[in-house]
Amino acid sequence: MLKPLLARLKQGHRTITYPDGEPPAMPDRFRGRPVIDASKCVEGCRACIEACPTEALTAERLPQVDLGKCLFCADCSEACPQHAITHLQDYRLSTRTREDLFVGAQDELRLARALDAKLKRLFGRSLRLRQVSAGGCNACEADVNVLSTIGWDIGRFGIQMVASPRHADGILVTGCVSENMRLALEKTYEAVPAPKLVIVVGACAISGGPYAGHSQQHNGVEGLLPIDLYIPGCPPHPLTILDGLLRLLGRIEVDSVRIQSK
């Protein structure tokens, strides 16, 4: 008994100080937003577009990436003969609308805004969420679970995951919404008392991810439920999820990030 207590005392305070302090350093292999240096692109080259497994890249006039489809797999940057695509270490990706996830080479990424005053007053200090895995692979689910550990402790912001939708203020959805989970997702949403929020986490919940177009799934939550927050990634880093939730609750000032090449 004494040995575990001494070990805990030796470990000290382990919860990150974000957002009051600096965010933790991201691992070297972390891939943030893909950035395209259009000045390096060769006319007629489609190497990155053809390499993308989810058709997240388009180039009608200038190259554009759909962060809602992007798997952050780096196939595009490896296929580019001009090395025009790089991945930043920036973890901030969340937006309030699907349109904001379409980012061109010279565009600003419009990060998520806070809820309006009425909803912020209701949920700003206490937000209970029911997590629904609607056909996920457990990667997004694992990173959501990490937020409840001692290192992240989202409970200090008044955010908790609850077992029953009757006790929730909204739902957090992961997975592409398989046909077998569609009814369960809709019933869970209906069971949450109004007003309520819908948060989608990961490329699958936003666009279907690598399963998009398959007949046994619904390409994510879009079109099934009204969405209040989009958190892209495959899976999103826990810091990306935390950053999005805090922006939604107005705990982090609204800003935007201009896409720049390294």
XYZ file of C-alpha atoms in Angstrom:
262
model
C 0.000 0.000 0.000
C 2.787 2.390 0.928
C 4.716 1.676 -2.256
C 1.928 2.837 -4.655
C 1.355 5.966 -2.565
C 5.051 6.857 -2.705
C 5.052 6.275 -6.467
C 2.081 8.654 -6.874
C 3.794 11.318 -4.757
C 6.923 10.969 -6.854
C 4.948 11.371 -10.077
C 3.424 14.649 -8.911
C 0.877 16.629 -10.998
C 0.579 15.042 -14.426
C -2.371 16.815 -16.067
C -1.428 19.075 -18.980
C -1.869 22.810 -18.402
C -3.462 23.456 -21.803
C -5.113 25.837 -22.660
C -3.714 28.060 -19.887
C -0.189 26.812 -20.545
C 1.709 25.665 -23.584
C 0.290 22.632 -25.430
C 2.310 19.428 -25.127
C 4.911 18.832 -27.824
C 3.567 16.742 -30.664
C 5.459 13.559 -31.576
C 7.794 13.743 -34.584
C 5.619 11.379 -36.596
C 2.460 13.424 -35.963
C 0.875 14.721 -39.183
C -1.172 17.878 -38.930
C -2.767 19.857 -41.720
C -1.518 19.084 -45.231
C -0.148 22.239 -46.826
C 0.184 22.712 -50.562
C 2.793 25.031 -52.063
C 1.015 25.802 -55.326
C 4.091 27.578 -56.719
C 5.817 24.186 -57.013
C 2.934 22.517 -58.844
C 3.538 21.602 -62.470
C 0.699 22.319 -64.889
C -1.269 19.192 -65.661
C 0.282 17.136 -62.846
C -2.290 15.038 -60.953
C 0.049 12.748 -59.021
C -1.240 13.778 -55.571
C -4.896 13.651 -56.636
C -4.539 10.163 -58.069
C -2.641 8.966 -54.978
C -5.275 10.163 -52.483
C -7.370 7.156 -51.364
C -10.402 9.280 -50.389
C -10.423 11.931 -53.169
C -9.715 14.638 -50.595
C -7.579 16.581 -53.083
C -8.985 18.490 -56.032
C -7.469 20.986 -58.451
C -10.101 22.681 -60.597
C -8.107 25.957 -60.564
C -5.776 25.792 -57.573
C -5.101 22.729 -55.379
C -7.605 22.324 -52.562
C -7.830 19.776 -49.744
C -11.000 18.639 -48.020
C -9.930 18.111 -44.398
C -13.200 16.271 -43.786
C -12.058 13.505 -46.159
C -8.301 13.638 -45.493
C -6.825 10.572 -43.742
C -3.501 12.354 -43.058
C -1.844 9.282 -44.576
C 0.873 11.221 -46.490
C 0.257 9.277 -49.720
C -0.136 12.629 -51.500
C 3.148 14.095 -50.262
C 5.016 10.895 -51.099
C 3.553 10.848 -54.620
C 4.292 14.509 -55.385
C 7.424 14.700 -57.587
C 7.893 18.386 -56.688
C 7.588 17.874 -52.908
C 4.886 20.544 -52.863
C 2.834 18.962 -50.048
C 3.950 18.875 -46.437
C 2.197 18.190 -43.137
C 2.413 20.782 -40.395
C 2.640 19.980 -36.680
C -0.407 22.178 -35.981
C -3.081 20.194 -34.141
C -5.859 22.815 -34.562
C -8.369 21.545 -37.129
C -11.924 21.871 -35.796
C -14.585 23.927 -37.574
C -18.269 24.714 -37.129
C -19.291 24.102 -40.764
C -18.507 21.494 -43.406
C -17.587 24.237 -45.888
C -14.803 25.498 -43.626
C -13.011 22.167 -44.025
C -12.309 22.909 -47.702
C -8.959 24.695 -47.680
C -7.069 25.964 -50.700
C -3.376 26.725 -50.970
C -3.867 30.390 -50.079
C -6.911 30.090 -47.812
C -7.226 30.579 -44.093
C -8.507 27.691 -42.006
C -11.519 29.128 -40.170
C -11.347 27.434 -36.797
C -14.472 26.663 -34.777
C -16.403 29.548 -33.259
C -18.058 29.407 -29.851
C -21.749 28.610 -29.356
C -24.180 31.500 -29.316
C -24.761 33.261 -26.011
C -27.820 31.218 -25.005
C -26.210 27.799 -25.612
C -22.905 28.957 -24.150
C -24.748 29.943 -20.963
C -26.344 26.471 -20.848
C -23.326 24.332 -21.718
C -20.294 26.545 -21.079
C -19.632 25.260 -17.561
C -21.200 21.801 -17.780
C -21.404 19.665 -20.904
C -22.465 16.019 -20.770
C -21.952 13.948 -23.905
C -23.098 10.473 -24.949
C -20.504 8.907 -27.216
C -21.898 6.857 -30.118
C -19.580 4.574 -32.079
C -21.517 4.266 -35.325
C -19.291 1.816 -37.146
C -15.866 3.090 -36.110
C -12.614 1.121 -36.038
C -11.976 2.135 -32.385
C -9.133 4.537 -33.224
C -11.243 7.697 -32.759
C -12.971 6.088 -29.797
C -9.598 5.383 -28.142
C -8.467 9.002 -28.545
C -11.770 10.239 -27.099
C -11.290 7.922 -24.107
C -7.781 9.304 -23.563
C -9.322 12.678 -22.683
C -10.751 11.225 -19.477
C -7.375 10.004 -18.231
C -5.275 11.845 -15.665
C -3.036 13.380 -18.327
C -5.906 15.261 -19.989
C -8.741 15.328 -17.435
C -11.549 16.978 -19.451
C -13.663 16.835 -16.291
C -11.843 20.000 -15.091
C -13.658 21.866 -17.900
C -17.037 20.464 -16.883
C -17.062 18.001 -19.808
C -18.044 14.415 -19.072
C -19.074 11.337 -21.029
C -22.288 9.807 -19.691
C -23.878 6.410 -20.172
C -27.433 7.510 -20.924
C -28.591 9.970 -23.605
C -31.317 11.054 -21.146
C -28.552 12.577 -19.010
C -26.654 14.103 -21.945
C -26.553 17.552 -23.531
C -25.471 16.135 -26.865
C -23.859 13.244 -28.684
C -20.302 12.726 -29.903
C -20.290 10.484 -32.958
C -17.433 8.406 -34.380
C -17.548 6.022 -37.321
C -19.027 6.143 -40.809
C -22.609 5.352 -39.596
C -23.080 1.824 -40.792
C -26.581 0.748 -41.829
C -26.792 -1.396 -38.694
C -26.055 1.635 -36.500
C -28.203 4.253 -38.265
C -31.381 3.594 -36.273
C -29.462 3.378 -32.988
C -27.804 6.718 -33.727
C -31.120 8.393 -34.565
C -32.827 6.978 -31.462
C -29.926 8.110 -29.269
C -30.191 11.615 -30.704
C -33.957 11.694 -30.149
C -33.465 10.612 -26.517
C -31.261 13.624 -25.712
C -33.354 16.495 -24.297
C -33.386 19.721 -26.337
C -31.441 21.887 -26.866
C -28.726 19.443 -27.846
C -25.424 19.318 -29.670
C -23.947 16.961 -32.255
C -20.165 16.628 -32.493
C -18.559 14.463 -35.170
C -15.041 13.147 -34.660
C -12.870 11.709 -37.421
C -12.964 11.454 -41.197
C -15.432 8.554 -41.104
C -18.048 10.474 -39.091
C -17.614 13.547 -41.314
C -17.510 12.015 -44.785
C -17.376 8.216 -44.551
C -13.563 8.184 -44.690
C -12.165 5.166 -46.541
C -15.658 3.600 -46.572
C -17.295 6.473 -48.482
C -19.634 5.262 -51.191
C -20.106 1.789 -49.763
C -23.723 0.681 -49.827
C -23.751 -0.492 -46.185
C -22.863 2.858 -44.637
C -24.088 6.475 -44.859
C -20.930 8.549 -45.468
C -20.964 9.869 -41.921
C -23.485 11.935 -40.003
C -23.968 14.655 -42.636
C -27.574 14.633 -43.839
C -28.782 12.482 -40.942
C -28.413 14.920 -38.024
C -27.620 18.637 -37.630
C -23.916 18.982 -36.798
C -22.484 21.633 -34.475
C -18.775 20.772 -34.527
C -16.499 18.973 -36.990
C -13.230 17.488 -35.693
C -11.251 16.002 -38.631
C -8.466 13.441 -38.462
C -7.869 9.711 -38.812
C -7.932 9.531 -35.907
C -7.750 13.069 -34.512
C -5.058 13.552 -31.875
C -6.563 13.957 -28.361
C -5.285 17.540 -28.361
C -7.200 18.205 -31.596
C -10.402 16.905 -29.980
C -9.839 18.886 -26.774
C -9.054 22.046 -28.738
C -12.295 21.684 -30.711
C -14.444 21.118 -27.619
C -12.923 24.122 -25.825
C -13.416 26.359 -28.855
C -17.066 25.290 -29.023
C -17.521 26.251 -25.365
C -15.734 29.575 -25.808
C -12.758 28.585 -23.630
C -10.318 29.426 -26.455
C -10.380 32.663 -28.421
C -11.514 32.422 -32.021
C -8.700 32.685 -34.509
C -7.850 31.444 -37.927
C -4.764 29.840 -39.349
C -3.367 30.769 -42.709
C -2.128 27.819 -44.664
C 1.572 28.251 -45.247
C 4.197 25.951 -46.575
C 7.222 25.161 -44.483
